[in-house]
XYZ file of C-alpha atoms in Angstrom:
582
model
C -0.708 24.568 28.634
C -0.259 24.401 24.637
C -3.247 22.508 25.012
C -5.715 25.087 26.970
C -3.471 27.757 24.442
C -5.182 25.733 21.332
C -8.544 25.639 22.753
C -8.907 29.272 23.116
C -7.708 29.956 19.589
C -10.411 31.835 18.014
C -11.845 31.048 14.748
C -10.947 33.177 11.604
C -8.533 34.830 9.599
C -5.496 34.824 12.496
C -5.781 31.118 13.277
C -3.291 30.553 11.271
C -0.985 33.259 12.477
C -1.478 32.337 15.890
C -0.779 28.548 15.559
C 2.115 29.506 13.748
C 3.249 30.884 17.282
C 2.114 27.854 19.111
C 4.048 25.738 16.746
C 7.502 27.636 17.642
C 6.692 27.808 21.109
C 6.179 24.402 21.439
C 9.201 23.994 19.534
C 11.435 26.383 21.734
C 10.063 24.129 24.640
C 10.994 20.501 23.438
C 14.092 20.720 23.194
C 15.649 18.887 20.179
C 17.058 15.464 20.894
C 17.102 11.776 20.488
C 14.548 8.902 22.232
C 15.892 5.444 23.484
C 15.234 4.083 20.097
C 18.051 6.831 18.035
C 14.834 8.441 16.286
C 14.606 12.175 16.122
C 11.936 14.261 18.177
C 9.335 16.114 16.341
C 11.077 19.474 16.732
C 14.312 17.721 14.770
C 12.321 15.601 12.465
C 12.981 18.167 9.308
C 10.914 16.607 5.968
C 13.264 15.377 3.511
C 14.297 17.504 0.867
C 13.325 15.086 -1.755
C 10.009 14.421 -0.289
C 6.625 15.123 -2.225
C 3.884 13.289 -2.973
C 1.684 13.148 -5.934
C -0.917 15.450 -6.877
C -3.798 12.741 -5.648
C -3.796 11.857 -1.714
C -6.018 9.920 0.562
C -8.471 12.324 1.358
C -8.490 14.547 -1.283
C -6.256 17.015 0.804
C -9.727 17.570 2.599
C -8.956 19.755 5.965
C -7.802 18.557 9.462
C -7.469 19.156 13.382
C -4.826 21.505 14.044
C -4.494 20.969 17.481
C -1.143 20.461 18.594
C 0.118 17.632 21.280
C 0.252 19.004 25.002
C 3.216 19.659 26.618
C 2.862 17.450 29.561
C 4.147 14.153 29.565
C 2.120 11.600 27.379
C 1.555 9.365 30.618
C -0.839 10.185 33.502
C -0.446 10.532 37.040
C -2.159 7.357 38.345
C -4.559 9.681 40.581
C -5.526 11.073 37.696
C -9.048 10.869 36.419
C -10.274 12.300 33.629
C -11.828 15.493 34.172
C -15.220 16.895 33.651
C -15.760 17.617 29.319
C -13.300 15.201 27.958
C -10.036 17.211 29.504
C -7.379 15.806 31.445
C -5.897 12.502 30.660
C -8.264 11.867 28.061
C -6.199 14.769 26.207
C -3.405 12.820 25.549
C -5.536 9.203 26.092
C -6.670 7.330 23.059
C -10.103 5.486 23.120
C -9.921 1.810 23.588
C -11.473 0.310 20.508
C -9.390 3.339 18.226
C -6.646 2.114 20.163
C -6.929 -1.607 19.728
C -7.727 -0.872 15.966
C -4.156 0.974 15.801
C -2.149 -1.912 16.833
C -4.211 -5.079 15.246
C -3.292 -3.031 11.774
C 0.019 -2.887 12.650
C 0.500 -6.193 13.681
C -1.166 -7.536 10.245
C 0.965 -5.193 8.478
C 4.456 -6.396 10.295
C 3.333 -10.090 8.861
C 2.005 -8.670 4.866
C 4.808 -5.904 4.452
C 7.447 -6.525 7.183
C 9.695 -4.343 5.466
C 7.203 -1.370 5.355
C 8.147 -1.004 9.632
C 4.540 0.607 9.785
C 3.783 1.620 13.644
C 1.021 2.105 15.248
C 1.433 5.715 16.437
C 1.215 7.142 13.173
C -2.197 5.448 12.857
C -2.760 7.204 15.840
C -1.018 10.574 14.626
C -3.112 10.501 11.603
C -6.543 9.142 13.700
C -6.226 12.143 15.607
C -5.537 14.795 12.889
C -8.183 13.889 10.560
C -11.150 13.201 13.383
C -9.928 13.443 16.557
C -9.476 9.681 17.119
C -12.981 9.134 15.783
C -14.818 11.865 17.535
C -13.302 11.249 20.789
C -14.247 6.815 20.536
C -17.703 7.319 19.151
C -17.667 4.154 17.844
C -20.069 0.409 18.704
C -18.107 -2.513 19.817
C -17.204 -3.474 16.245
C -15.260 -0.613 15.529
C -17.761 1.537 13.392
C -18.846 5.182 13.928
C -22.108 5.500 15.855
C -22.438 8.579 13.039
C -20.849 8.876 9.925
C -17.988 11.335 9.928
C -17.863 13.245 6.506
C -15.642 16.248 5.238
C -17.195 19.232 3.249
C -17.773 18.215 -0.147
C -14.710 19.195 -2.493
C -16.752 21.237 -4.760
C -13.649 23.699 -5.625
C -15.148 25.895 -3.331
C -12.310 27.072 -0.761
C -11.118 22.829 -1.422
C -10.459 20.669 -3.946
C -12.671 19.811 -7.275
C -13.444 16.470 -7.044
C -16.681 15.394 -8.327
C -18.547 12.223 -7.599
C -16.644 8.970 -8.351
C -19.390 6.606 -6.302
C -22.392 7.830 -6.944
C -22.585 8.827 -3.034
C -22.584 4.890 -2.388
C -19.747 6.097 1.059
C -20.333 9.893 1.186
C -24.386 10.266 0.451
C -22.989 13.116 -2.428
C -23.785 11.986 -5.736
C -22.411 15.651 -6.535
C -19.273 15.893 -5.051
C -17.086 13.681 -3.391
C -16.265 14.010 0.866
C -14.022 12.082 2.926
C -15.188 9.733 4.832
C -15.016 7.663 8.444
C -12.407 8.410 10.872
C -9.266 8.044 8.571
C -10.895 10.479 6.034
C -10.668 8.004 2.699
C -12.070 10.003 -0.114
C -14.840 7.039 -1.808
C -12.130 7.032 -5.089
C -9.216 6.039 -3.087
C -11.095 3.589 -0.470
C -12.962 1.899 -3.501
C -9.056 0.284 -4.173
C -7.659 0.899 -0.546
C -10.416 -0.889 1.476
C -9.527 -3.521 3.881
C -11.665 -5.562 6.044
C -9.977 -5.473 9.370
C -12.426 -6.949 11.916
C -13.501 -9.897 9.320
C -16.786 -8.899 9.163
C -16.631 -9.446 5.283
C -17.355 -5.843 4.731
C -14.844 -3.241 3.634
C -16.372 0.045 5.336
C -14.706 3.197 5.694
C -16.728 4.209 9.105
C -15.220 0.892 10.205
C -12.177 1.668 12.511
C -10.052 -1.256 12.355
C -11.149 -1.249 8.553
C -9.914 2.526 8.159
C -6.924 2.278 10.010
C -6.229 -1.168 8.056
C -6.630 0.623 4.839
C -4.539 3.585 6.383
C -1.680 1.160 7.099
C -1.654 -0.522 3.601
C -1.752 3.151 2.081
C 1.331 4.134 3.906
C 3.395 0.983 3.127
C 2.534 1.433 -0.612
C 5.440 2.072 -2.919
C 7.793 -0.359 -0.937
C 8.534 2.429 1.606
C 10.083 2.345 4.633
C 8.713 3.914 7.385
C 11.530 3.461 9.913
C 13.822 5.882 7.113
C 12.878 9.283 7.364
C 12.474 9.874 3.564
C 10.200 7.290 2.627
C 7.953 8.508 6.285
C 7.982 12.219 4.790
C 6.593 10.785 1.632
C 4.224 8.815 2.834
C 2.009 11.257 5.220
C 2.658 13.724 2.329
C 0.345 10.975 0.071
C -1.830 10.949 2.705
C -2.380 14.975 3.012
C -0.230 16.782 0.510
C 0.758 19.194 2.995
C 3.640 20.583 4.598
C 2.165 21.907 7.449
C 0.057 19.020 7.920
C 3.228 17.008 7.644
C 4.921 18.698 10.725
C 1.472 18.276 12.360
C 1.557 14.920 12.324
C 5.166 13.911 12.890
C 4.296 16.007 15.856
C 1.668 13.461 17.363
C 3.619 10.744 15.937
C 6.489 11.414 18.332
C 4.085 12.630 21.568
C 2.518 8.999 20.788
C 6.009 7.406 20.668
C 6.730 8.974 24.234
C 3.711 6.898 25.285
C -0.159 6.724 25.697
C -3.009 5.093 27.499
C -6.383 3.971 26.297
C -9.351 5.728 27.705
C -13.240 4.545 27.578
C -14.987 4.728 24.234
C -16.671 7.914 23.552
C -14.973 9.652 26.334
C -12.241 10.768 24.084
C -10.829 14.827 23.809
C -12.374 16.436 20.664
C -10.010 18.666 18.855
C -11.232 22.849 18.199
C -9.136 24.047 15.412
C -9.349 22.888 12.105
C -7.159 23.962 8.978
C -10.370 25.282 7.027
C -11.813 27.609 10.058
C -12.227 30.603 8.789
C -12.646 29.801 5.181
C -16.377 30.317 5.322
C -16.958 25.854 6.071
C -17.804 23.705 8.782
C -15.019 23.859 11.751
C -15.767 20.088 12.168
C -16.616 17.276 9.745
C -20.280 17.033 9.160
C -22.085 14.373 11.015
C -25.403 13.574 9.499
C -27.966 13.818 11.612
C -26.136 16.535 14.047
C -27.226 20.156 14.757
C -24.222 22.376 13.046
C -21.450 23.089 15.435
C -21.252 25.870 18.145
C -19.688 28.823 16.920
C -20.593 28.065 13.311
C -23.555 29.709 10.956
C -24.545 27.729 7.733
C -24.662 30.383 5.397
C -28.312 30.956 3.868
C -28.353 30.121 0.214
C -29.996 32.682 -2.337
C -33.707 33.147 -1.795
C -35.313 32.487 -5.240
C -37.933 34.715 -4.503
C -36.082 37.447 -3.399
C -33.597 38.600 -5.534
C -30.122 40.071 -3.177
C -29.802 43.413 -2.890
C -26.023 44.628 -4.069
C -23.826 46.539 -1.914
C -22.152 49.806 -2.809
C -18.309 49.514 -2.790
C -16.635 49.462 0.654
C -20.229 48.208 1.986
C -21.999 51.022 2.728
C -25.943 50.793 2.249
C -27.851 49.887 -0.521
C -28.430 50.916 -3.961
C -31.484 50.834 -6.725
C -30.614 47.946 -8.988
C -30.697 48.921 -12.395
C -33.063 47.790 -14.780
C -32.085 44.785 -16.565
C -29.910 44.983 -20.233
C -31.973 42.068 -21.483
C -35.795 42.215 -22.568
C -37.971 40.489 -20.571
C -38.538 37.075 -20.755
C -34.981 36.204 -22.051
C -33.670 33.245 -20.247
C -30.744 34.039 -17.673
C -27.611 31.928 -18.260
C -26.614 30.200 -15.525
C -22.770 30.388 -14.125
C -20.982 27.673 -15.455
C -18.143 25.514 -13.927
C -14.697 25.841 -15.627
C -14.093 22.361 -16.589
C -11.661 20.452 -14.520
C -8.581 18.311 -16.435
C -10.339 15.237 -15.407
C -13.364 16.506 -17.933
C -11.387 17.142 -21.079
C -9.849 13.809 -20.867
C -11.089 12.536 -24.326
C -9.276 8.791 -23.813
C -6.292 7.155 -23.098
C -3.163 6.257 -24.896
C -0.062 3.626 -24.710
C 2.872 6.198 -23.639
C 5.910 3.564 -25.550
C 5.153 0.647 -23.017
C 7.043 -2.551 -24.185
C 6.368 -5.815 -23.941
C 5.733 -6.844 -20.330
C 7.732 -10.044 -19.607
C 9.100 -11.818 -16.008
C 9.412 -14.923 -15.139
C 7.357 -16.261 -11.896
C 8.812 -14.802 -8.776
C 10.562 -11.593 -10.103
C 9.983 -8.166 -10.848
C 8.990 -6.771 -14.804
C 12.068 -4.756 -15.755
C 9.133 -2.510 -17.946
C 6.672 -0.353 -16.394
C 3.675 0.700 -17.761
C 3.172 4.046 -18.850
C -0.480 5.923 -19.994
C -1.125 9.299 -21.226
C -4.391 11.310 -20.912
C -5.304 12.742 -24.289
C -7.968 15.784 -24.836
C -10.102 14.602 -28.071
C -7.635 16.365 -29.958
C -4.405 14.583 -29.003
C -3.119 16.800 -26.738
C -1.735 15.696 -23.047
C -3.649 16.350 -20.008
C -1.644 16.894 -16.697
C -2.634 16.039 -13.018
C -5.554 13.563 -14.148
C -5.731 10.661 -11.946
C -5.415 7.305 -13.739
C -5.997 4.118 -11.694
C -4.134 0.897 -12.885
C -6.056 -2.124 -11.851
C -4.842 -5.717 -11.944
C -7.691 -7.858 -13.098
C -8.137 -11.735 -13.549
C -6.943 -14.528 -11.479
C -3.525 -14.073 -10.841
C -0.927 -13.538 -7.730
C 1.109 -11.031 -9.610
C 0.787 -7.472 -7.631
C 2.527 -4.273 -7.835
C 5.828 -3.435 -5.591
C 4.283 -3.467 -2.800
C 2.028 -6.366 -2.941
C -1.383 -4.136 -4.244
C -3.489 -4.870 -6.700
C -4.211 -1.373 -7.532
C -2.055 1.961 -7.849
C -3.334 5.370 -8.345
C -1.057 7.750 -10.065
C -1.251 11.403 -11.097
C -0.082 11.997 -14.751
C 2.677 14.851 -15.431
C 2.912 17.785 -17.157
C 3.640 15.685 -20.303
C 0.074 13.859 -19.473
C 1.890 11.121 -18.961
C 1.471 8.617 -15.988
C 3.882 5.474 -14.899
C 2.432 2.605 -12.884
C 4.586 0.778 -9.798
C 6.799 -1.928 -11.370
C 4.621 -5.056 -11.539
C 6.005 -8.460 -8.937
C 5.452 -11.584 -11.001
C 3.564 -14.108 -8.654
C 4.005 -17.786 -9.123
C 0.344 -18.644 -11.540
C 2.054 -18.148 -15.435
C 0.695 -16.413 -18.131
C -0.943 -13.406 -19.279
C -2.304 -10.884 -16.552
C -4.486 -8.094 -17.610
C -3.402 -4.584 -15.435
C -5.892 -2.059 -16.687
C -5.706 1.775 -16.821
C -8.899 4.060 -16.446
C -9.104 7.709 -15.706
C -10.430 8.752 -11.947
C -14.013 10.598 -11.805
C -14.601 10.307 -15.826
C -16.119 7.598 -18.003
C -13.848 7.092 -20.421
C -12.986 3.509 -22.007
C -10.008 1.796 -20.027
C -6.700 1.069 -21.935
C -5.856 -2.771 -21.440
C -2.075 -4.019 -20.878
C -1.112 -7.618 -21.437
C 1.849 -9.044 -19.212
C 3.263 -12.129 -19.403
C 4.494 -14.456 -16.419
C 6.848 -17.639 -17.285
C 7.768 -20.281 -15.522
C 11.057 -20.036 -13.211
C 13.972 -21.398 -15.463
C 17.906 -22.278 -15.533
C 19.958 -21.802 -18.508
C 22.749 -23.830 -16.864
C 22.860 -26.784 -13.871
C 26.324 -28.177 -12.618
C 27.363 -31.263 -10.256
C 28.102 -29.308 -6.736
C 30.892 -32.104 -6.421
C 33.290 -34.529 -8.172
C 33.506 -37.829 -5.970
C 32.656 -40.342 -8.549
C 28.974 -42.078 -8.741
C 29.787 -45.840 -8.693
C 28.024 -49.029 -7.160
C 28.367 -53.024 -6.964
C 25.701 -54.511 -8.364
C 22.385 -55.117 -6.518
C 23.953 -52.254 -4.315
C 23.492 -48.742 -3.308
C 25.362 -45.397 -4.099
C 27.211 -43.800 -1.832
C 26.579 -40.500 -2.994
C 23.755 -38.608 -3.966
C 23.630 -36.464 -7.023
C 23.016 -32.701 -6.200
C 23.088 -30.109 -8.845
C 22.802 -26.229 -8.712
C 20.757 -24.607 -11.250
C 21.503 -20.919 -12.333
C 20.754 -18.588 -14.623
C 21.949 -15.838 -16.283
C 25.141 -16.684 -12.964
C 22.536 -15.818 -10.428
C 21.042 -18.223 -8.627
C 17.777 -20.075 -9.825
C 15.755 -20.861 -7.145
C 11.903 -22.770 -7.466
C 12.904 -23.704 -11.165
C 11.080 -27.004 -12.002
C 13.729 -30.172 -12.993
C 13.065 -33.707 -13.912
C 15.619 -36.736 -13.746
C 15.763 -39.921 -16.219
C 17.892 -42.620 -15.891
C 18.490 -42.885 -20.558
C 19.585 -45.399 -22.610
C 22.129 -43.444 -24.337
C 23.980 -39.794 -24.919
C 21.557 -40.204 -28.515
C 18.645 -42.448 -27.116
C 16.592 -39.978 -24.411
C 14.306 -42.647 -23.498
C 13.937 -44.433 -20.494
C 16.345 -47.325 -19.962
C 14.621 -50.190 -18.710
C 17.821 -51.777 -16.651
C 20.634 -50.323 -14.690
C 20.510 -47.874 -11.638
C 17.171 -46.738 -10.652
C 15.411 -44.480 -7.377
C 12.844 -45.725 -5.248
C 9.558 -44.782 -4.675
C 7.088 -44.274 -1.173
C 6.524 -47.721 -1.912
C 9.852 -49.257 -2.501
C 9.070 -49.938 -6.455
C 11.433 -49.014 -8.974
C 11.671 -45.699 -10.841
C 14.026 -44.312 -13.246
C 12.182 -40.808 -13.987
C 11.370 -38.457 -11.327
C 9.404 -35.006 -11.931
C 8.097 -32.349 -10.226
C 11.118 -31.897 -8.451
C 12.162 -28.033 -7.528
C 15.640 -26.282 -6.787
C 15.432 -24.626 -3.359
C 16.309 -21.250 -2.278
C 19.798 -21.693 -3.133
C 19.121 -23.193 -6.518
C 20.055 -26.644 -5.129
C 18.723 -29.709 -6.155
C 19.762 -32.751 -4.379
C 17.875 -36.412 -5.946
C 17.180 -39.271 -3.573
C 19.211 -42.263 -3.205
C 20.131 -44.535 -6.296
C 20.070 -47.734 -6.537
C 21.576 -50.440 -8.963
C 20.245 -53.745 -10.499
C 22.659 -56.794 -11.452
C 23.219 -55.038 -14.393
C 26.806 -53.535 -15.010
C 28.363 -51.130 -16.961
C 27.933 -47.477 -17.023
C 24.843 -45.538 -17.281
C 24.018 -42.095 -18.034
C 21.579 -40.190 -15.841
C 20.041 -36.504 -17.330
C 18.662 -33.632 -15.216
C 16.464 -30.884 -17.191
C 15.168 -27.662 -16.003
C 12.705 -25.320 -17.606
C 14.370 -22.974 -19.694
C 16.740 -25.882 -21.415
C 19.412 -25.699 -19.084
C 20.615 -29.717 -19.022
C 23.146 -31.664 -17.198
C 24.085 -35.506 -17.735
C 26.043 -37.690 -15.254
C 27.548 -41.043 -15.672
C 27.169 -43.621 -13.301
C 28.982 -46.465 -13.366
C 28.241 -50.360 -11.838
C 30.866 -52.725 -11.595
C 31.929 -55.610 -9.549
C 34.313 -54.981 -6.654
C 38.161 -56.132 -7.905
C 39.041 -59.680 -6.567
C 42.711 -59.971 -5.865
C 44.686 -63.008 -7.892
C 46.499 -65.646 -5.278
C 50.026 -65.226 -5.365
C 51.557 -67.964 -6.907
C 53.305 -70.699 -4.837
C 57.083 -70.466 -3.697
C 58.642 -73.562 -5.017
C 60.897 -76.122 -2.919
C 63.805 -75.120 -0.989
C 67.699 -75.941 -2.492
């Protein structure tokens, strides 16, 4: 019923007013509660009071379906076909390919960013607000849109200003930008959120499984956790920085939850209400190629030949237009554009960044903060500035991305994720440049070590003796720490030395063993484990005795030496004789 209620909204000015009415009633008729799994229903899931998101977003805060979810159950009555026009089952039905996109992106995401809990309904909840689940399955056996889906270009006009940032290489706009495929990616955010998810080599944003990929690694940016309620607000608020479209979406999230069932491609429902109807745009996305939809009237531009005729106030009739203030022949100025932030941004500046320093394996303690200058020096709020890890190297942001887009503040100001030192050392370029506006990039230097150990003990006492020509009994195992916490993957090397002031290798005494039985007395590219525990092979000794000293060194200087001592096994003396008897 909420469903039929939807379709007959009307287009305008009270669409807004009257989903407002479908929203409570649907709200007054689910009844507040908790599923199987202890997660709230959409009519308890309230948004965080912390949440927000930043002033960019995944498709430029381009609009969406407002339709809501039905009210029937999720899951069809198995005499149930779907009905003539794309109703009945196929209402609540997703199309098999959208479907099967959904779910291969969450189960690559559960293996990349297991503690991001991504699942595939919200793909789904988000799939179906921003293009009706692809136009209803439109889409070739590989996943991509038989027709490009596109938004209205964000021209400022009734949206937001964003000008071209691909010179129309996704959207066809070298004007304006407009989000694109069935996720909605606006070309600035795909050209650093694109995934390839069918393997095709291609990152395309009218790809499904790439979209929804993309979609999934956008969400689990930020080392958020979708299974907590917060981190879920904050993450559809990234994607549409909307409240409204929040509580749209956490809607369909939950009806998904409930349960689903794929339907053929292409025979999918296609929404009617969109959050822009009645702003004077196109009801649907634009789809190149397609006569414009029913209901809707392009508006007729300005005939150059024929100047408008102004309206009296209120809109009565017409009136004589005056004679031009200007002599003839004077050249009209043309309306001009108030400049956006993005276009006074003169250049970029270091905001007190120090020096960038982690060893291999853990986070920077520093983050790297820009500010967007006017030519003048002064700050420039809500610019977009991308920060772009460049090079060969495994170090990422938090998160496990290569590149973060962030919104600067009202001090101009903008902080990149913490940086996650990978395991390749030394100096990793992350690079800062200003969304939509050609100005030079600002270059930061950070600097990856090798694991180390400032200190390595003996994890027991039993002492490290051997006949000669014999074996040890006990194997030397050390734990390597540092700073008290444990120091795990840190690089170590043994020697058997000739003395406490003589480092070099002894060439007698106790030795290891290599694959092939010959003697050794250094060992390197050993590694602590997880536990920072290093345990060396078996030693063995020669006929050599006395006592030996064996050293263990870690990078970062942190040395131990143990003694080892080889001596022949006591004899006991005979008793001596009991003389004769009295």
């Amino acid at each position: 019923m909420a469903a039929q209620f939807g379709r007959r909204l009307r287009k305008g000015a009270a669409t807004t007013a009257v989903a407002a009415v479908a929203v409570a009633a649907l709200s007054a008729s689910q009844a507040p509660g908790v599923n199987d799994h202890g997660r709230q229903t959409a009519a308890d899931a309230t948004p965080s009071p912390e949440a927000s998101a930043s002033d960019g977003s995944a498709t430029g805060n381009s609009p969406y379906y407002t339709d809501l979810p039905p009210l029937k159950s999720p899951n069809p009555s198995p005499s149930t076909g779907p009905a003539p026009g794309g109703t009945g089952t196929t209402e609540s039905g997703i199309p098999a390919t959208v479907l099967d996109a959904y779910k291969k992106a969450e189960t690559t995401l559960r293996e990349a960013k297991p503690g991001c809990n991504l699942p595939w309904q919200l793909l789904a909840a988000i799939g179906r607000v921003e293009s009706g689940q692809a136009r209803g399955g439109r889409v070739d056996a590989d996943g991509t849109t038989l027709k490009p889906i596109l938004g209205p270009q964000l021209d400022g006009n009734g949206f937001a200003l964003i000008k071209d940032t691909d010179d129309g290489a996704y959207d066809g706009n070298s004007s304006y930008d407009q989000a694109v495929g069935p996720m909605q990616f606006i070309p600035s955010t795909w050209a650093w959120a694109g995934r390839d998810g069918n393997d095709d080599g291609k990152k395309d944003p009218n790809n499904i499984y790439d979209a929804a990929l993309a979609a999934g690694h956008y969400l689990c940016r930020n080392d958020w956790d979708l299974s907590q309620q917060g981190d879920l607000d904050r993450a559809i608020l990234s994607y549409n920085n909307s409240r409204d479209y929040l509580n749209l979406v956490m809607r369909w999230l939950e009806y998904y939850r409930k349960g689903t069932h794929e339907v053929p491609d292409g025979t999918g429902t296609l929404p009617d209400n969109r959050s822009d109807d009645g702003a004077g745009a196109s009801p649907t996305p634009t789809i190149p190629g397609t006569t414009n939809p029913a209901g809707s009237t392009p508006k007729p531009g300005p005939n150059p030949e024929k100047p408008e005729t102004p309206q009296k106030p209120g809109g009565g009739g017409t009136t004589t237009p005056k004679p031009p203030t200007t002599p003839p022949g004077t050249p009209s100025t043309p309306p001009t554009t108030p400049p956006t932030p993005t276009d006074t941004v003169d250049h970029l500046e270091d905001a007190g960044t120090a020096k960038l320093t982690a060893m291999a394996g853990d986070a920077f303690g520093r983050r790297i903060s820009t500010r967007a200058e006017t030519e003048a020096g002064k700050a420039v709020a809500k610019v977009r500035v991308r920060f772009t890890i460049v090079g060969d190297t495994d170090t990422t942001f938090t998160g496990g991305e290569d590149v973060a887009t962030v919104a600067t503040n009202s001090s101009g100001v903008a902080v990149a994720p913490a940086l996650q030192a990978g395991e390749k050392t030394g100096t990793v370029t992350v690079r800062a440049t200003v969304v939509g506006r050609a100005v030079p990039g600002l270059d930061y230097k950070a600097t990856v070590t090798e694991r180390a150990a400032d200190a390595l003990a003996r994890t027991g006492d039993a002492a490290l003796t051997c006949a000669p020509g014999g074996t040890f009994a006990n194997q030397v195992e050390v734990k390597a720490t540092y700073k008290g916490a444990v120091a795990d993957g840190v690089a170590a090397t043994a020697t058997l030395i000739k003395s406490a002031d003589d480092p070099t290798v002894t060439d007698k005494g106790p030795y290891f063993k290599d694959a092939d039985g010959k003697t050794v007395r250094t060992l390197t590219g050993l590694k602590t484990d997880a536990k920072g525990l290093l345990k060396l092979p078996k030693l063995y000794a020669d006929d050599t005795t006395g006592t030996f000293l064996l050293r263990v060194t870690t990078a970062g200087g942190a040395t131990l030496t143990v003694e080892l001592t080889v001596a022949a096994a006591e004899t006991s003396s005979p008793s001596p004789s009991a003389g004769p008897s009295a």
